[in-house]
mmCIF file of C-alpha atoms and ligand atoms in Angstrom:
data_model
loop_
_atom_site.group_PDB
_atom_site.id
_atom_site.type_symbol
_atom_site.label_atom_id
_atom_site.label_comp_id
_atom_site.label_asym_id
_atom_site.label_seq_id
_atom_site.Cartn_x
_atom_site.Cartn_y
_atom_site.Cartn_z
ATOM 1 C CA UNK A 1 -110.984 -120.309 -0.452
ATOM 2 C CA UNK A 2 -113.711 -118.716 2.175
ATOM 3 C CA UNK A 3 -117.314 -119.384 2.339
ATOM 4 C CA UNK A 4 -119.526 -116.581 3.243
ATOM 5 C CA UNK A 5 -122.744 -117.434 5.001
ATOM 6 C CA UNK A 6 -124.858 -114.278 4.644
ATOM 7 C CA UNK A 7 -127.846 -112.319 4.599
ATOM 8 C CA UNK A 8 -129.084 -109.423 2.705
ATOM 9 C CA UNK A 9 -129.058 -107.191 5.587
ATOM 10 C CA UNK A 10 -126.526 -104.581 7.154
ATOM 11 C CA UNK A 11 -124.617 -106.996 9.548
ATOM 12 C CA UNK A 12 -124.199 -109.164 5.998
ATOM 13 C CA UNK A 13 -123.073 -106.371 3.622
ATOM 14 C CA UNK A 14 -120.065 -105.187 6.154
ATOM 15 C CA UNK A 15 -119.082 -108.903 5.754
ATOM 16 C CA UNK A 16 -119.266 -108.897 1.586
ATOM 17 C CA UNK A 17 -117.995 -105.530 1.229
ATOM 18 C CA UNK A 18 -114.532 -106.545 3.429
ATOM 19 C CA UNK A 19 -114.134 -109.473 1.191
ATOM 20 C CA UNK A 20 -114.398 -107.058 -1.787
ATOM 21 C CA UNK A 21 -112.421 -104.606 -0.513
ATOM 22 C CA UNK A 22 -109.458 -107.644 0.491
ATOM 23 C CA UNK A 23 -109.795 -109.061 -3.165
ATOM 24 C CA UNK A 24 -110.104 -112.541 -1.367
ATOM 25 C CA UNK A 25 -111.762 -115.379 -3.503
ATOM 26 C CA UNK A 26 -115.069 -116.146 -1.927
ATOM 27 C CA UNK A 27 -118.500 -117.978 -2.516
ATOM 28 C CA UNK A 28 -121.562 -116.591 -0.882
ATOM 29 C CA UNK A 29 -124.367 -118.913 0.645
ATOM 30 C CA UNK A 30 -127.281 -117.233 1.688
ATOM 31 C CA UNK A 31 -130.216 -118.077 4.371
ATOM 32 C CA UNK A 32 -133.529 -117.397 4.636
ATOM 33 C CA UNK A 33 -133.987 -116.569 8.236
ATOM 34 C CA UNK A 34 -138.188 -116.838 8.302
ATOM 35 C CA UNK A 35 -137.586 -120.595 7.058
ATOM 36 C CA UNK A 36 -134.941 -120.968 10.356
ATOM 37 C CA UNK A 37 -132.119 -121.977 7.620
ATOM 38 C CA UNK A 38 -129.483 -120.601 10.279
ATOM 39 C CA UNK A 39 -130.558 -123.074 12.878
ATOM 40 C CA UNK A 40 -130.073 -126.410 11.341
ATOM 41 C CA UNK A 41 -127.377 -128.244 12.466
ATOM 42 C CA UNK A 42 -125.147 -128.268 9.591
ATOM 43 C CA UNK A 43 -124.977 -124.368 10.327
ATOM 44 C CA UNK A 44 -125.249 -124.491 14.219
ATOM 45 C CA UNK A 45 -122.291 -127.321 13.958
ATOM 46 C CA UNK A 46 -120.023 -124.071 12.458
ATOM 47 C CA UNK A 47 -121.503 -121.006 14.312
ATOM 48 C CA UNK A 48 -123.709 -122.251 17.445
ATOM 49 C CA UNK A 49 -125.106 -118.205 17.827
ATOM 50 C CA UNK A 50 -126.981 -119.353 14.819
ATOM 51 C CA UNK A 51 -126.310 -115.813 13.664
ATOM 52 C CA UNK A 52 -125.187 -114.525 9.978
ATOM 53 C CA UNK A 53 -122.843 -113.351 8.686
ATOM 54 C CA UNK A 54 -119.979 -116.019 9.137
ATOM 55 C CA UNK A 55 -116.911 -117.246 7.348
ATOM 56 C CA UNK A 56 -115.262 -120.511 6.842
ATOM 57 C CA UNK A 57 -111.290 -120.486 5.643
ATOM 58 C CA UNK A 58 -110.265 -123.474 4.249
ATOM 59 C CA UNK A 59 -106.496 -122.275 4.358
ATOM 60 C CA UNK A 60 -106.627 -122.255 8.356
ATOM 61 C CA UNK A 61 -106.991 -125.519 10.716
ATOM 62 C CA UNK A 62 -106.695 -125.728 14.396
ATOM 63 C CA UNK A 63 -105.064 -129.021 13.501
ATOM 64 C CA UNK A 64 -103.876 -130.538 10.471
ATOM 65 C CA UNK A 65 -106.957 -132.988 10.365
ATOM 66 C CA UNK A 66 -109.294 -130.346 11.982
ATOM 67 C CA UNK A 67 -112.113 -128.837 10.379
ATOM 68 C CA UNK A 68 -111.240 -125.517 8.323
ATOM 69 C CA UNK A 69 -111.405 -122.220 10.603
ATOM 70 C CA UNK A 70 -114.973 -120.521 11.296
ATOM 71 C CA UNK A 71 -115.098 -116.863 11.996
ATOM 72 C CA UNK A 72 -118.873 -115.598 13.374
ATOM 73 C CA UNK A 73 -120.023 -112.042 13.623
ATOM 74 C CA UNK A 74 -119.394 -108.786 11.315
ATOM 75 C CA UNK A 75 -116.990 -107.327 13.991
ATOM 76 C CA UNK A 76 -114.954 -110.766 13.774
ATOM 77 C CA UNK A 77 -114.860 -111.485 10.496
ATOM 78 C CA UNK A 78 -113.375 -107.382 9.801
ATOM 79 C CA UNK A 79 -110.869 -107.455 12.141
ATOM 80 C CA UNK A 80 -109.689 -111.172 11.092
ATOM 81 C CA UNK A 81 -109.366 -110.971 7.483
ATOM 82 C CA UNK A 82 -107.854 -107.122 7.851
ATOM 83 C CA UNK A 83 -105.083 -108.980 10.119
ATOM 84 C CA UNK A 84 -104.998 -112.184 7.381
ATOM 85 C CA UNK A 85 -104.303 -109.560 4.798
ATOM 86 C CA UNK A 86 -102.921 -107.007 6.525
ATOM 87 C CA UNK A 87 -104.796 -104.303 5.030
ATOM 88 C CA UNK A 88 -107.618 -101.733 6.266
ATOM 89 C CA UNK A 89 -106.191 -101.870 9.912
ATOM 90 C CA UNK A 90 -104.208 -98.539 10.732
ATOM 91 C CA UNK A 91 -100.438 -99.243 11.751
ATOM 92 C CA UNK A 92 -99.914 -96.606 14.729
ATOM 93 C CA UNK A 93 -100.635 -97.090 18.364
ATOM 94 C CA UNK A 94 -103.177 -94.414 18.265
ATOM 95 C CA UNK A 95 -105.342 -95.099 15.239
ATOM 96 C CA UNK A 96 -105.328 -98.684 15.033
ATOM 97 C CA UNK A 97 -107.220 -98.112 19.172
ATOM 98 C CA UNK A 98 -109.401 -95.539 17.561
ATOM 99 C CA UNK A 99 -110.202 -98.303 14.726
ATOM 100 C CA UNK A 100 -111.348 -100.651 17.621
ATOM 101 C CA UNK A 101 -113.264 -97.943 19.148
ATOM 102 C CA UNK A 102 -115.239 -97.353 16.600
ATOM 103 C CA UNK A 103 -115.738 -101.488 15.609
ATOM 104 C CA UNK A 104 -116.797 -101.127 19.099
ATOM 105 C CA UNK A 105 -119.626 -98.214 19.212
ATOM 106 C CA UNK A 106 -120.707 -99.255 15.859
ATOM 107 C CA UNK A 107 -121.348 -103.023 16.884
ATOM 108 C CA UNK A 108 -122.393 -102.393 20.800
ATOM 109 C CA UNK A 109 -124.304 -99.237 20.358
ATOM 110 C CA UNK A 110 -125.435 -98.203 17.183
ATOM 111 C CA UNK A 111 -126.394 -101.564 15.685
ATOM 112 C CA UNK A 112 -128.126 -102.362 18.690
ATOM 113 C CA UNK A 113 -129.946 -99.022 18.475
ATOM 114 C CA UNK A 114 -131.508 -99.223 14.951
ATOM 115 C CA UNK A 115 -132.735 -102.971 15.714
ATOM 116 C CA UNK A 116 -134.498 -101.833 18.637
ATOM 117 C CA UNK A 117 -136.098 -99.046 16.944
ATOM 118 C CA UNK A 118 -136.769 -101.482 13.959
ATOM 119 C CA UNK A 119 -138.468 -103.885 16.597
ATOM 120 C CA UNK A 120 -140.752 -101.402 18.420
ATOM 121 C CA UNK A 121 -142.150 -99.172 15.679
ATOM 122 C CA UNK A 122 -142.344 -101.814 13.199
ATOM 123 C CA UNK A 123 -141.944 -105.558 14.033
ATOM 124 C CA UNK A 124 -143.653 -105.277 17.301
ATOM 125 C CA UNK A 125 -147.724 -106.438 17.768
ATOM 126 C CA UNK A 126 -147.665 -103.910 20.244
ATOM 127 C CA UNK A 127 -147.038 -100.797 20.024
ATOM 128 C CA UNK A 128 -145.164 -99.094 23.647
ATOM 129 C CA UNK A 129 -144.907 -95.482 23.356
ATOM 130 C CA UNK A 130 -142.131 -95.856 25.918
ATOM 131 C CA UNK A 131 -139.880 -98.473 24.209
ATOM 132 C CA UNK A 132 -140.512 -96.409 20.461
ATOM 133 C CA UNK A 133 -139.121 -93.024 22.416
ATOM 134 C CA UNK A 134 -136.249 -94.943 24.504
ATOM 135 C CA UNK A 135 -134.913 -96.133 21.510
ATOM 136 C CA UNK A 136 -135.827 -93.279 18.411
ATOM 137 C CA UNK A 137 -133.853 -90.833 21.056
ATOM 138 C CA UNK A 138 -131.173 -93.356 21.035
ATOM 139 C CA UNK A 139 -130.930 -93.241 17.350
ATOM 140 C CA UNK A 140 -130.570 -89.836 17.178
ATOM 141 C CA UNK A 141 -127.541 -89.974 19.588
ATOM 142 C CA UNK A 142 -126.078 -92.477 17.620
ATOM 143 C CA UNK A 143 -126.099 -90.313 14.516
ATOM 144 C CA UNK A 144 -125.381 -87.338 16.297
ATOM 145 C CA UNK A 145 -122.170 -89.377 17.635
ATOM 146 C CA UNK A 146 -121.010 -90.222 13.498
ATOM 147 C CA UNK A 147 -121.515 -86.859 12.305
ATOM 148 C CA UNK A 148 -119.788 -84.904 14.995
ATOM 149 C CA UNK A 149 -117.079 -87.400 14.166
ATOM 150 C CA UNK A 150 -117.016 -86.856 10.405
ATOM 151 C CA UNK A 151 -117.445 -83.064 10.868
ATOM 152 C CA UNK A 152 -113.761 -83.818 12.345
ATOM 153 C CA UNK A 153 -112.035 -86.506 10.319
ATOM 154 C CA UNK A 154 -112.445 -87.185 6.959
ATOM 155 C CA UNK A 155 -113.073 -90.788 7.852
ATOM 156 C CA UNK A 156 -114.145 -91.984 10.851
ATOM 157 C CA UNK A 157 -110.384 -92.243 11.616
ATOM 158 C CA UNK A 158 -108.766 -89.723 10.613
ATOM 159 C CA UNK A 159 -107.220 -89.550 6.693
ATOM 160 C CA UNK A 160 -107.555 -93.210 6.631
ATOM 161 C CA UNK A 161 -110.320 -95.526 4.794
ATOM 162 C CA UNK A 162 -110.259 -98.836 8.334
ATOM 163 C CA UNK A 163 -112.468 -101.269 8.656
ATOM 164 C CA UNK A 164 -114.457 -98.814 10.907
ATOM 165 C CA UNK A 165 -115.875 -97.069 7.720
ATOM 166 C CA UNK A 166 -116.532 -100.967 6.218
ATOM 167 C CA UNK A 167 -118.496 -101.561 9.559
ATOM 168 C CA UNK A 168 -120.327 -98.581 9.919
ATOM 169 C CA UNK A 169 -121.337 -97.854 5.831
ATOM 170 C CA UNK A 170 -123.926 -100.156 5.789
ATOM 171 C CA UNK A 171 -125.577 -99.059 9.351
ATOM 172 C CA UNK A 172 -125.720 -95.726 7.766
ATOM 173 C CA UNK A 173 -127.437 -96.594 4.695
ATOM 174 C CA UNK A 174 -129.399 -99.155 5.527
ATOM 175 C CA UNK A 175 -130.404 -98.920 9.101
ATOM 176 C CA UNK A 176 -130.259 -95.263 9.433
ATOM 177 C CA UNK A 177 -132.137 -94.720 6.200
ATOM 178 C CA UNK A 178 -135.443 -96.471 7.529
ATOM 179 C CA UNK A 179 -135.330 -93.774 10.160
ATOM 180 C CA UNK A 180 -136.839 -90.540 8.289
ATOM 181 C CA UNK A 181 -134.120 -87.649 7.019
ATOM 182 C CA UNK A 182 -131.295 -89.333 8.973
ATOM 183 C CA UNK A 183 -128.432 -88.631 6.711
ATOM 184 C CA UNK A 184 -130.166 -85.879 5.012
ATOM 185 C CA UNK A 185 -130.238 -84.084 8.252
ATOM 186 C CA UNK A 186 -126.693 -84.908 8.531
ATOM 187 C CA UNK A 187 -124.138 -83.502 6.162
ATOM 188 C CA UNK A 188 -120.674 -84.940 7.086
ATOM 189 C CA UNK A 189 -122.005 -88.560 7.553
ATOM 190 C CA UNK A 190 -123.878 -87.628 3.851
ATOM 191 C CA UNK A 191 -120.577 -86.912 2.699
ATOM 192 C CA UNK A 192 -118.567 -89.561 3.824
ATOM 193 C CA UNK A 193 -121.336 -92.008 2.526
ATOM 194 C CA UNK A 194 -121.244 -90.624 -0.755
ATOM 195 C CA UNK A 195 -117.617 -90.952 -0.907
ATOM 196 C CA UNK A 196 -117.490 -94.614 1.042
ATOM 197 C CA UNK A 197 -120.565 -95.965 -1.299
ATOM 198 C CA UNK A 198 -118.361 -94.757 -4.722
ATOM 199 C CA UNK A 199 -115.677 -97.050 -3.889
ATOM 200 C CA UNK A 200 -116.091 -100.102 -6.280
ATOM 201 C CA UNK A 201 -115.557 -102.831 -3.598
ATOM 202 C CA UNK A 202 -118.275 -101.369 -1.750
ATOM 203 C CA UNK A 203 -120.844 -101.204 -4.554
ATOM 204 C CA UNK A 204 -119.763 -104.987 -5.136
ATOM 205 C CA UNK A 205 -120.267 -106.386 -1.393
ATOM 206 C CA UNK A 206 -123.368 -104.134 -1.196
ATOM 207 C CA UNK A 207 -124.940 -106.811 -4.125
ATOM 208 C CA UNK A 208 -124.215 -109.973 -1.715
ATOM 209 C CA UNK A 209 -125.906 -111.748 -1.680
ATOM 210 C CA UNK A 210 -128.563 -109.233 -3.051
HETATM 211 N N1 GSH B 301 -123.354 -109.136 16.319
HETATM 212 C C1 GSH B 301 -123.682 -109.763 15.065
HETATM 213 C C2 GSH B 301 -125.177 -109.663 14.855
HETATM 214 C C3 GSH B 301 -125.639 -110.635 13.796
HETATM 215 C C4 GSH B 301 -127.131 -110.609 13.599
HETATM 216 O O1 GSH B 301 -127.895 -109.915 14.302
HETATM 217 N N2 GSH B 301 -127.561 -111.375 12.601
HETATM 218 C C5 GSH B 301 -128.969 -111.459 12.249
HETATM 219 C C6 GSH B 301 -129.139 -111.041 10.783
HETATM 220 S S1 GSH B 301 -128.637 -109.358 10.566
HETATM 221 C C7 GSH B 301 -129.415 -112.911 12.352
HETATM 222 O O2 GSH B 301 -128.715 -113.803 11.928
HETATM 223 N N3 GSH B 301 -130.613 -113.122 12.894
HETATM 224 C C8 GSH B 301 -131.216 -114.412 12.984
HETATM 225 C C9 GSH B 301 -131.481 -114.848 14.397
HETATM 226 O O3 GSH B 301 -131.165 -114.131 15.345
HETATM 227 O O4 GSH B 301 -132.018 -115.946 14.533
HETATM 228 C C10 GSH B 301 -122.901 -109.105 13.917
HETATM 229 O O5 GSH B 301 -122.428 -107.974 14.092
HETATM 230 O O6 GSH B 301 -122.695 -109.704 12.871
#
C-alpha cells in the first residue's frame, strides 16, 4: 500500500494522476499549507523539505525493521513508481533521455517560471515592474518551448504517452491557465491537453485530493 501526502495544486495532481495511471492502491492525505500542516514533525520526520507531494511504500524497507520507503518531490515520485511498475518510462536509449529531459525542463524551468510569475503579480505586497516582466517573459518562453515541441511530436516524446506528459499536464492547465490565453494562443499544447486530460486516469488524479 502507498500513502500519498498531497495538495490540491499542480506539483500534487502529477503525483495522483501517476498513481492513477499505475493502477497502484493508494490513500491520499491532504495538508493545509496556510495552517503549516507540512511542517510538523510527524511530516518533517518523512520528508524534511517539508514540501508536498510525497509517498510512503509500505512494500519497500531500507532494512527489514526500517521504516517503510519515503519518496519526496513530483519528479521523484514519477520516475520511481514508473521504474516500480515498469510502465510510462520509454525502453530505448534515445527516448527514455528525452523522457528525463523533459522531467527536467518541466521541474527546473517551467515550474519554477509560473511560481514566480504567481508570486510577483499576485502574492506579492509589492508590486516590481521588473520582477512581473523577468518572469511573464519567462513564461512565454516556457510555453513557446512545449508547443514548438508538440507542433513536432505527438507527445512530448515522440508517439509515446511518458511520464513527461504526466509531469507537464497539470503545469499546462493549471499554472499556465492563470496566465491569460496561454493555451488558447497555443494550438499543439491545446491539442495534446485535450487529448492528455480525456484519458480516465488523468481525470481521476486531477480530483486528488480535490
Ligand atoms: N520540486 C517540488 C516542489 C514542491 C512544492 O513546491 N510544493 C509546494 C506545494 S505545490 C509546497 O509544499 N509548499 C509549501 C512550502 O514550501 O512550505 C515538486 O516538484 O514536487
Amino acid at each position: 500500500m502507498i500513502n500519498l501526502h498531497t495538495v490540491a495544486t499542480a506539483n500534487g495532481y502529477k503525483a495522483s494522476i501517476m498513481l492513477e495511471e499505475v493502477g497502484l492502491p493508494y490513500t491520499v492525505r491532504e495538508y493545509d499549507l496556510v495552517k503549516g500542516e507540512n511542517l510538523t514533525s510527524e511530516f518533517l520526520s518523512l520528508n524534511p523539505v517539508g514540501r508536498l507531494p510525497a509517498i510512503v511504500d509500505h512494500d519497500v524497507h531500507e532494512t527489514s525493521a526500517g521504516k517503510p520507503l519515503s519518496v519526496y518531490g513530483s519528479a521523484a515520485i514519477l520516475l520511481y513508481l514508473a521504474e516500480k511498475t515498469d510502465q510510462l518510462l520509454p525502453r530505448t536509449a534515445w527516448a527514455r533521455a528525452k523522457t528525463f529531459e523533459w522531467i527536467g525542463i518541466v521541474s527546473g524551468d517551467v515550474g519554477p517560471a509560473y511560481s514566480g510569475q504567481f508570486v510577483f503579480n499576485i502574492v506579492a505586497p509589492e508590486k516590481i515592474p521588473y520582477a512581473i516582466e523577468l518572469y511573464n517573459r519567462l513564461c512565454l518562453r516556457m510555453v513557446a518551448t512545449l508547443e514548438q515541441q508538440l507542433a513536432k511530436t505527438h507527445y512530448l516524446v515522440g508517439d509515446e504517452y511518458t511520464i513527461a506528459d504526466i509531469i507537464a499536464y497539470p503545469v499546462a492547465t493549471v499554472s499556465m491557465q492563470r496566465f491569460p490565453g496561454n493555451l488558447d494562443a497555443h494550438p499543439n499544447l491545446a491539442r495534446w491537453a485535450a487529448e492528455v486530460g480525456s484519458r480516465p486516469a488523468v481525470q481521476r488524479g486531477m480530483k486528488v485530493p480535490h
